Short mmCIF file of C-alpha atoms in Angstrom, two decimals:
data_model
loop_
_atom_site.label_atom_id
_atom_site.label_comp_id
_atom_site.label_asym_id
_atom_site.label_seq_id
_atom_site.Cartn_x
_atom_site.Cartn_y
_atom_site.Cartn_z
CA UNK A 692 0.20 12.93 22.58
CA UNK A 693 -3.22 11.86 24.43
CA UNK A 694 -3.64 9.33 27.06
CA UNK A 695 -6.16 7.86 24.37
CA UNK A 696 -3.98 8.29 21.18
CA UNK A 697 -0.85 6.85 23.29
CA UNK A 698 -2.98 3.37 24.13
CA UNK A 699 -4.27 3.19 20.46
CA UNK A 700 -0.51 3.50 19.35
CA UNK A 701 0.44 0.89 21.96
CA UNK A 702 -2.70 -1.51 20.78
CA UNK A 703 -1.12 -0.86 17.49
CA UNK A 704 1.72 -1.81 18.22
CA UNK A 705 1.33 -5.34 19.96
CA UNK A 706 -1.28 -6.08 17.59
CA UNK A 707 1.38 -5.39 14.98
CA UNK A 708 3.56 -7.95 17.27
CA UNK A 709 1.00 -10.86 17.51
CA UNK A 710 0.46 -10.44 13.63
CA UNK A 711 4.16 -10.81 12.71
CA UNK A 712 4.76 -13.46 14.76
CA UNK A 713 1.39 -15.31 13.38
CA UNK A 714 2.69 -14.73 9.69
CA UNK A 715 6.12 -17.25 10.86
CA UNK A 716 4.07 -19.53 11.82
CA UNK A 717 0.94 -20.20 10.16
CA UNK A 718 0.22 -21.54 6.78
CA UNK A 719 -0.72 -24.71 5.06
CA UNK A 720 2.60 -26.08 7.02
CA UNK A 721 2.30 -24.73 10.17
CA UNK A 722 6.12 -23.97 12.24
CA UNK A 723 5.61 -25.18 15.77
CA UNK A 724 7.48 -23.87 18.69
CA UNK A 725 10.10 -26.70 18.18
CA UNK A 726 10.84 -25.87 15.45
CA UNK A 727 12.13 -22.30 16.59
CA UNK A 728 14.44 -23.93 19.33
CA UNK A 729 16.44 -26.45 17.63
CA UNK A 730 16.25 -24.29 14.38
CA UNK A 731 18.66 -25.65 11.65
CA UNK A 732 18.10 -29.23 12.77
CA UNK A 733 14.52 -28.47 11.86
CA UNK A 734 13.58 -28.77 8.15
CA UNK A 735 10.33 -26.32 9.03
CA UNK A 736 13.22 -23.77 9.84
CA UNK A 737 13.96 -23.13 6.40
CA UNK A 738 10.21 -22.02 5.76
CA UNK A 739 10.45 -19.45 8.31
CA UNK A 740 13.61 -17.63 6.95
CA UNK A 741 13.53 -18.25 3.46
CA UNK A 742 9.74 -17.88 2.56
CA UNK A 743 7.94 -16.77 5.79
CA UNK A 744 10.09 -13.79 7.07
CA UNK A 745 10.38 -12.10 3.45
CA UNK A 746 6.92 -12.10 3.37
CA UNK A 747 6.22 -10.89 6.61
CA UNK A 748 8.19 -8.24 5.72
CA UNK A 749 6.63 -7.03 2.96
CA UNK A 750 3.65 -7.13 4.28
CA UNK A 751 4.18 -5.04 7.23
CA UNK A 752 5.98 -2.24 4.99
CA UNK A 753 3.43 -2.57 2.28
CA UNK A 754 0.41 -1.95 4.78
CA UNK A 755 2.14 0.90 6.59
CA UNK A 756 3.00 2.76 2.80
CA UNK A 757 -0.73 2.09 2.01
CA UNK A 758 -2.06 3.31 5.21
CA UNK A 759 -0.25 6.53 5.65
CA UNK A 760 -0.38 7.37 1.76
CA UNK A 761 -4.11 6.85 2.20
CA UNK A 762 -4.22 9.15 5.68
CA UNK A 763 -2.08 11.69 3.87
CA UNK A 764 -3.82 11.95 0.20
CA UNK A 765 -7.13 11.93 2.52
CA UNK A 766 -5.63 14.92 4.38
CA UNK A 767 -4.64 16.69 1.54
CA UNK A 768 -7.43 16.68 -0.93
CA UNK A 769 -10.23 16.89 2.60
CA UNK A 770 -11.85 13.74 0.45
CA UNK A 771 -12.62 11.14 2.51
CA UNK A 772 -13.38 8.59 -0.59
CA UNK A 773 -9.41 9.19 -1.94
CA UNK A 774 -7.15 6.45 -2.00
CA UNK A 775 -3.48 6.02 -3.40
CA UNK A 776 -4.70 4.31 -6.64
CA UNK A 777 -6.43 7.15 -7.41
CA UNK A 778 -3.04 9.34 -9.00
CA UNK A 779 -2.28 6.97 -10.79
CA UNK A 780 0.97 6.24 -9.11
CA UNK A 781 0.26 2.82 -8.94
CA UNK A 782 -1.33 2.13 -12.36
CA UNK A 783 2.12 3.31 -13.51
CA UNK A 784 4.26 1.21 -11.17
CA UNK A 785 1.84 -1.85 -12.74
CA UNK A 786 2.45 -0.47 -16.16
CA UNK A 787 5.86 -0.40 -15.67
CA UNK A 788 5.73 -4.26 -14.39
CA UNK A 789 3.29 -5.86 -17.03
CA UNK A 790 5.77 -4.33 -19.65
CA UNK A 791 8.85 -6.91 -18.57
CA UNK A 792 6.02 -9.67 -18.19
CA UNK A 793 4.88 -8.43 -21.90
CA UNK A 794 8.18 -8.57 -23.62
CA UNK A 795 9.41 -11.30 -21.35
CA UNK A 796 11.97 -9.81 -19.90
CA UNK A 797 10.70 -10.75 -16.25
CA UNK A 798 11.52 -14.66 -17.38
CA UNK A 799 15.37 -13.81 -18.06
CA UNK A 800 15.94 -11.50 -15.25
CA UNK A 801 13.16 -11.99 -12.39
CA UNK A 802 14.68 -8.29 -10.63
CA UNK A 803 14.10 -6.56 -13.82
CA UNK A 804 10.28 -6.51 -12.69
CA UNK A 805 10.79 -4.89 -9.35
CA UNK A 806 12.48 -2.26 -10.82
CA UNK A 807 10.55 -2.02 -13.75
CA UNK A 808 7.69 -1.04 -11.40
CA UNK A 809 9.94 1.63 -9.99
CA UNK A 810 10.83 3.15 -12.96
CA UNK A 811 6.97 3.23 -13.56
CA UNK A 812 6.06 4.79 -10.34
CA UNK A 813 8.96 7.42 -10.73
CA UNK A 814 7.77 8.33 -14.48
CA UNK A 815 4.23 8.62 -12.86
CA UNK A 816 5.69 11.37 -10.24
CA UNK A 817 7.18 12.92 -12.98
CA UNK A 818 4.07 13.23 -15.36
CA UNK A 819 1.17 13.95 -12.31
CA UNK A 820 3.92 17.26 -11.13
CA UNK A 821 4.21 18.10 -14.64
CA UNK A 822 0.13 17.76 -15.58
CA UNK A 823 -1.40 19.73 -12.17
CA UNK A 824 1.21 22.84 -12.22
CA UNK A 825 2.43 24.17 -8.98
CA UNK A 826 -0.18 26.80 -9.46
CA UNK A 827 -2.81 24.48 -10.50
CA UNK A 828 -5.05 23.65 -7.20
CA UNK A 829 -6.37 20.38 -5.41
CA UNK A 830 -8.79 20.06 -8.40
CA UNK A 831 -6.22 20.19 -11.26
CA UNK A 832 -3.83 17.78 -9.40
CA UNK A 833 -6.97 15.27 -8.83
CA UNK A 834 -7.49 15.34 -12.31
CA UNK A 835 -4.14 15.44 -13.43
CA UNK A 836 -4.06 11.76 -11.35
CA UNK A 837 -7.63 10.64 -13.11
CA UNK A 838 -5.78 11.27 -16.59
CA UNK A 839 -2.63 9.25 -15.58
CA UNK A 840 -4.48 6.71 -14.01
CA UNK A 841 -6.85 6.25 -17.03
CA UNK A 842 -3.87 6.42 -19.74
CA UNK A 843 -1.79 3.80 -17.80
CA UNK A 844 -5.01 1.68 -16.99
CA UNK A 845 -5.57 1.56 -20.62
CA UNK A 846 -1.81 0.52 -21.13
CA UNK A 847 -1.91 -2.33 -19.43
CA UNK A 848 -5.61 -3.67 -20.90
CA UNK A 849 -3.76 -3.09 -24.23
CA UNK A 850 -1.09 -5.08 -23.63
CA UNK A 851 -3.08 -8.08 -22.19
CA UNK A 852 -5.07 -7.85 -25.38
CA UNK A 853 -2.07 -7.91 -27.57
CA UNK A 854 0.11 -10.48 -25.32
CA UNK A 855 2.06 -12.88 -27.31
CA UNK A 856 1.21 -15.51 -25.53
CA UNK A 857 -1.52 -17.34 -22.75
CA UNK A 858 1.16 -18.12 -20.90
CA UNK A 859 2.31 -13.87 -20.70
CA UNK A 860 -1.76 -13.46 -20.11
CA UNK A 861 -1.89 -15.39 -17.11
CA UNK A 862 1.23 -14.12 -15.65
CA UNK A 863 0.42 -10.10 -15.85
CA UNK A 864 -3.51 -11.53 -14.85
CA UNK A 865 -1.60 -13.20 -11.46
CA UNK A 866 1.12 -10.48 -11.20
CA UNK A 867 -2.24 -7.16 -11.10
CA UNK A 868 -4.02 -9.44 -8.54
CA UNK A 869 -1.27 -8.57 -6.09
CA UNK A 870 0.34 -10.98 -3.60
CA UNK A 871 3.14 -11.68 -1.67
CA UNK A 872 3.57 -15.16 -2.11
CA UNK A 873 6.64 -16.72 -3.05
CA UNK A 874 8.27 -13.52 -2.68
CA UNK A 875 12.35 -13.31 -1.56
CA UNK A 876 14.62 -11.49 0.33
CA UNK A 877 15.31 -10.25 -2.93
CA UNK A 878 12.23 -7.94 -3.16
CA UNK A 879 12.45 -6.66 0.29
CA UNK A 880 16.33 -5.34 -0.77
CA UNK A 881 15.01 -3.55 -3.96
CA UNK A 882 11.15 -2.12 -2.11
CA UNK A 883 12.16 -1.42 1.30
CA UNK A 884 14.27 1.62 1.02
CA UNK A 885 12.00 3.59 -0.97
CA UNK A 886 8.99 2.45 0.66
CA UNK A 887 10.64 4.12 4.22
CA UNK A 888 11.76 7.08 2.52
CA UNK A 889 8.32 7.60 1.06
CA UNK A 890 6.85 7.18 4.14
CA UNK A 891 9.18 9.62 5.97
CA UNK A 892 8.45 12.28 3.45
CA UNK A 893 4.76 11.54 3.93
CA UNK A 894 5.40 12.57 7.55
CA UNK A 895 6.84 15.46 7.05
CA UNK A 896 3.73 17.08 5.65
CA UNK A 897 1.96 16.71 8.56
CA UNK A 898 1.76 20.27 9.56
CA UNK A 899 0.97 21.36 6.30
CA UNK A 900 -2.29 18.82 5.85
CA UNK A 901 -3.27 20.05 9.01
CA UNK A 902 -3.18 23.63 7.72
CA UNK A 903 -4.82 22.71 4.66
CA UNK A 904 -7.93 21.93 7.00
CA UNK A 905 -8.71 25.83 6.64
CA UNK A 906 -8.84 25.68 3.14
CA UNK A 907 -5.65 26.94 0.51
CA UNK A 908 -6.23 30.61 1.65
CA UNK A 909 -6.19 29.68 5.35
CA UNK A 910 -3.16 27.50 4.79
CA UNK A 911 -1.25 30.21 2.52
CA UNK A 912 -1.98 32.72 5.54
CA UNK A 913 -0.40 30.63 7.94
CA UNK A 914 2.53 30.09 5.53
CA UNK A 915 2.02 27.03 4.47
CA UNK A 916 4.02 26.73 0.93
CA UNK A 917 1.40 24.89 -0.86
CA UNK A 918 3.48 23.77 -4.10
CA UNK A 919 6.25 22.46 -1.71
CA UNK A 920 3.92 20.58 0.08
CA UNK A 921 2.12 18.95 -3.24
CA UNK A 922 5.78 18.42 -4.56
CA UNK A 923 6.67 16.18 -0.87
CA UNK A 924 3.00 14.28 -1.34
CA UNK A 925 3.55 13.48 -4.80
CA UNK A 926 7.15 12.56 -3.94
CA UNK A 927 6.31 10.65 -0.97
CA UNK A 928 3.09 8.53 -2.42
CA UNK A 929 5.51 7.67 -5.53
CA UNK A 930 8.24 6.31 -3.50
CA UNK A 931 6.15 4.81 -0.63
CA UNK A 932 2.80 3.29 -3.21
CA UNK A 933 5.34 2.63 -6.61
CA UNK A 934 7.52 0.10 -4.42
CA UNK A 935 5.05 -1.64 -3.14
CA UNK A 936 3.09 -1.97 -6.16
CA UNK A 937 6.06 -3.04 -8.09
CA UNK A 938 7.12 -5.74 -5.69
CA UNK A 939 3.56 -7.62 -5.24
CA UNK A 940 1.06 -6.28 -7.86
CA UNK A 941 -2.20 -3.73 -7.12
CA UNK A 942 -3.45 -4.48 -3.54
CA UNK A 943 -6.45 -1.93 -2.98
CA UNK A 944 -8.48 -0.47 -0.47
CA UNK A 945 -5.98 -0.49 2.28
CA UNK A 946 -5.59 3.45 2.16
CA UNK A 947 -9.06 3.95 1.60
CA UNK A 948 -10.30 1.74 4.78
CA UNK A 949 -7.72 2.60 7.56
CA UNK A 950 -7.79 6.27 8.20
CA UNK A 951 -11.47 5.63 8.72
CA UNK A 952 -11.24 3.23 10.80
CA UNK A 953 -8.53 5.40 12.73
CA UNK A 954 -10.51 8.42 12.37
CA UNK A 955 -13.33 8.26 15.20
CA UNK A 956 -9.98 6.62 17.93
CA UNK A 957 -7.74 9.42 17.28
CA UNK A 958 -9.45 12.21 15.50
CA UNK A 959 -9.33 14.09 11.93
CA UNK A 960 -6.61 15.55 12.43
CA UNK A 961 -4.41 14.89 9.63
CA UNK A 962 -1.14 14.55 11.40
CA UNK A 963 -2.12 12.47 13.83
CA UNK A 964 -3.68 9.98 11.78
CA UNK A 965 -0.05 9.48 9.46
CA UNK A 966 1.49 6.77 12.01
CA UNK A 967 -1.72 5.09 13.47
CA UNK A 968 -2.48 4.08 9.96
CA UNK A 969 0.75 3.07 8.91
CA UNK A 970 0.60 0.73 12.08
CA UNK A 971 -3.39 -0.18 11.45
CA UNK A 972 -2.50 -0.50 7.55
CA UNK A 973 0.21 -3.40 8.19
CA UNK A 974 -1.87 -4.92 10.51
CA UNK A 975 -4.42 -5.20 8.07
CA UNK A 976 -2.49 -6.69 4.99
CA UNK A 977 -0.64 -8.92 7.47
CA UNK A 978 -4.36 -10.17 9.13
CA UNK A 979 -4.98 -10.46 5.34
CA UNK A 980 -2.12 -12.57 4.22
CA UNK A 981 -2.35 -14.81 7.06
CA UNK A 982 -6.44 -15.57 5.59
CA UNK A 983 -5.72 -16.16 2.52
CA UNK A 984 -2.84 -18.68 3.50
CA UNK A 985 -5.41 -20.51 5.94
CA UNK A 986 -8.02 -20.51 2.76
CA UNK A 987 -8.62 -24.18 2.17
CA UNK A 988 -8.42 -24.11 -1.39
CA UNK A 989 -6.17 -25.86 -3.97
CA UNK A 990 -4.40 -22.17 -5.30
CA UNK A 991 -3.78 -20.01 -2.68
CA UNK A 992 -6.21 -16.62 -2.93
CA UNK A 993 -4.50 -13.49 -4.38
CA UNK A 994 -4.12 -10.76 -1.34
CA UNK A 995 -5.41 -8.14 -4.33
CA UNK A 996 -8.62 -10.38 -4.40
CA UNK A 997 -9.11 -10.43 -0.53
CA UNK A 998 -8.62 -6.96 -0.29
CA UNK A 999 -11.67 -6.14 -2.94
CA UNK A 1000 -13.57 -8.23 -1.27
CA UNK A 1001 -13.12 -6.33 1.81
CA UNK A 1002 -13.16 -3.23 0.32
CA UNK A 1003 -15.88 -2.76 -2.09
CA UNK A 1004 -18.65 -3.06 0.64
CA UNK A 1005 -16.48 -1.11 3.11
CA UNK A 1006 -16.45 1.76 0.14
CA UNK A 1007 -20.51 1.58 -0.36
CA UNK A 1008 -20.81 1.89 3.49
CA UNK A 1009 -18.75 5.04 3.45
CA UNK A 1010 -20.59 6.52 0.36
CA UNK A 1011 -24.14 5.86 2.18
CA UNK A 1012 -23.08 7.63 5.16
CA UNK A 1013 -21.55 10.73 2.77
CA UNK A 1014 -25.46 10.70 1.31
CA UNK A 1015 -26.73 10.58 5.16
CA UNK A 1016 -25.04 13.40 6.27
CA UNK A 1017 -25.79 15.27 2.59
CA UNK A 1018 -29.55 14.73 2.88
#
C-alpha cells in the first residue's frame, strides 16, 4: 500500500470515527456528555442504546455494502455509470418486502419483512445466474439484471396499485423510500451477517476485476476464471445489497457516487478501490442520516429521499463529463 492510499485509509477511518460517534449523539434530542458518564441514571441513556446505536449500525454496514458493491460492479462491467440497483438485486429484495406489507403479514410478525427481503434478494441471485449463462458475457449479464430489475420494478407498482388498503399504500410508499429510523437491534441480528459475508466475497474478486481491466481475452490469458468470478459478484452483491435493502428500504446512489469520489485519491484500480469505498460509503449514509435527523421538519426526511437528492445531480455531472471526454 502507498504512502497516499495508507493516509486516505486512515482519513477514512477517523472520519468513520467522528461520524459514529456524531450519530449517538445528535438528533432532535441531543445526548450530552453527561449523559454518557452516569449512564443508566440518565433517561437520554436509553436513546443511545436502544434507538441510536442500532441505527448507527446499520448505517455504517449499509454504506460500506453499497460502496464496495458499487466499486466492484464498476470494476467488473469497466462502466463507470453502474450501480447495485442496476441487477436488480435490490428491486427483488424490495419485492420480496412490499409482499409481507401487501398481504399484511409485516403487521403480525414485524421480522417476517427482513427476511422477506432476503428471500427476495436470494431469488434475484438465483434468476440473474440463471438469465446471463456462465458463457453469456458482461453484456448478457447487464441485461439479464435490466430484465430482473424491470419485472420486479413492475411487481411492486402492481401491488401498490392493487393494495387493499391506504393504510398498506402508505406503508410500502414509506418502507421503498428507505430509512433507518426506528430500526432495532433486531434488524442488525437478521442484516449484519450477510451483509459482511457479501462484502468479503466482494473482496475476494479483487484480482480478478483488476484482470478484467484488459478486457475478457486479456483476463482469460492470465487465468482469470471468468464464470467463477461472475458467480462470487453475483453472490457477493446479493448477500451484501439484498440485506441492506431488506432491512431499511431502496437507498440509492451510494455505489454510484463513492468509487468516484475515491477514484482520482487512490486510483482505478479496481482492487484498491473495494475497502476505501466501503469506508467512504458508510461515511456517507452515516453524514446522511445524521442530516436528515437535524432537518427541522415535523416528519423526519426518508434517507432514500436525501440520497436522490444527492444523487441525481451527482449522476448528470458524471454523464456530462462521459460526453466531454467523448466529443
Amino acid at each position: 500500500m502507498s504512502q497516499r492510499r495508507r493516509t486516505i485509509f486512515i482519513v477514512l477511518l477517523l472520519a468513520l470515527a467522528l461520524f459514529s460517534l456524531l450519530s449517538l449523539i445528535a438528533g432532535k434530542v441531543w445526548v450530552p456528555w453527561s449523559a454518557w458518564v452516569t449512564r443508566a441514571a440518565d433517561p437520554r441513556w436509553a436513546i443511545v442504546t436502544e434507538l441510536r446505536m442500532p441505527r448507527t449500525i446499520l448505517g455504517i454496514a449499509i454504506g460500506a455494502a453499497l460502496g464496495m458493491s458499487g466499486a466492484a460492479l464498476q470494476g467488473y462491467t469497466r462502466n463507470p455509470l453502474a450501480d447495485p440497483g442496476l441487477l436488480g438485486v435490490s428491486s427483488m429484495a424490495a419485492l420480496g418486502a412490499v409482499l409481507t406489507i401487501y398481504f399484511g403479514l409485516s403487521a403480525r410478525d414485524p421480522w417476517l419483512l427482513s427476511a422477506a427481503g432476503m428471500a427476495g434478494a436470494g431469488l434475484g441471485v438465483v434468476i440473474l445466474l440463471i438469465l446471463s449463462s456462465e458463457t453469456g458475457g458482461i453484456i448478457t449479464f447487464l441485461l439479464a439484471g435490466v430484465i430482473l430489475n424491470t419485472l420486479s420494478s413492475a411487481a411492486v407498482t402492481l401491488a401498490l396499485g392493487l393494495a387493499p388498503s391506504p393504510w398498506a399504500v402508505s406503508e410500502i410508499v414509506n418502507w421503498l423510500m428507505g430509512s433507518l429510523q426506528d430500526r432495532s437491534i433486531e434488524e442488525v441480528r437478521i442484516a449484519l451477517p450477510f451483509i459482511v459475508a457479501g462484502c468479503a466475497i466482494l473482496l475476494f474478486t479483487g484480482r480478478a476485476l483488476d484482470a478484467l481491466t484488459l478486457g475478457e481475452p486479456g483476463a482469460r490469458a492470465l487465468g482469470i476464471d471468468i464464470g467463477r468470478t461472475r458467480l462470487l459478484l453475483v453472490l457477493g452483491l446479493g448477500l451484501a445489497t439484498g440485506a441492506s435493502v431488506a432491512v431499511t428500504g431502496v437507498v440509492s446512489f451510494v455505489g454510484l457516487i463513492i468509487p468516484h469520489l475515491l477514484r482520482p485519491l487512490v486510483g482505478a484500480r479496481p482492487s484498491a478501490l473495494l475497502l476505501p469505498s466501503a469506508l467512504a460509503g458508510a461515511v456517507l449514509v452515516l453524514a446522511a442520516d445524521i442530516l436528515v435527523r437535524l432537518t427541522p421538519a415535523a416528519v423526519e426526511i426518508k434517507l432514500g429521499a436525501a440520497m436522490a437528492a444527492l444523487g441525481a445531480p451527482f449522476f448528470l455531472f458524471i454523464l456530462f463529463q462521459l460526453r466531454r471526454k467523448l466529443a
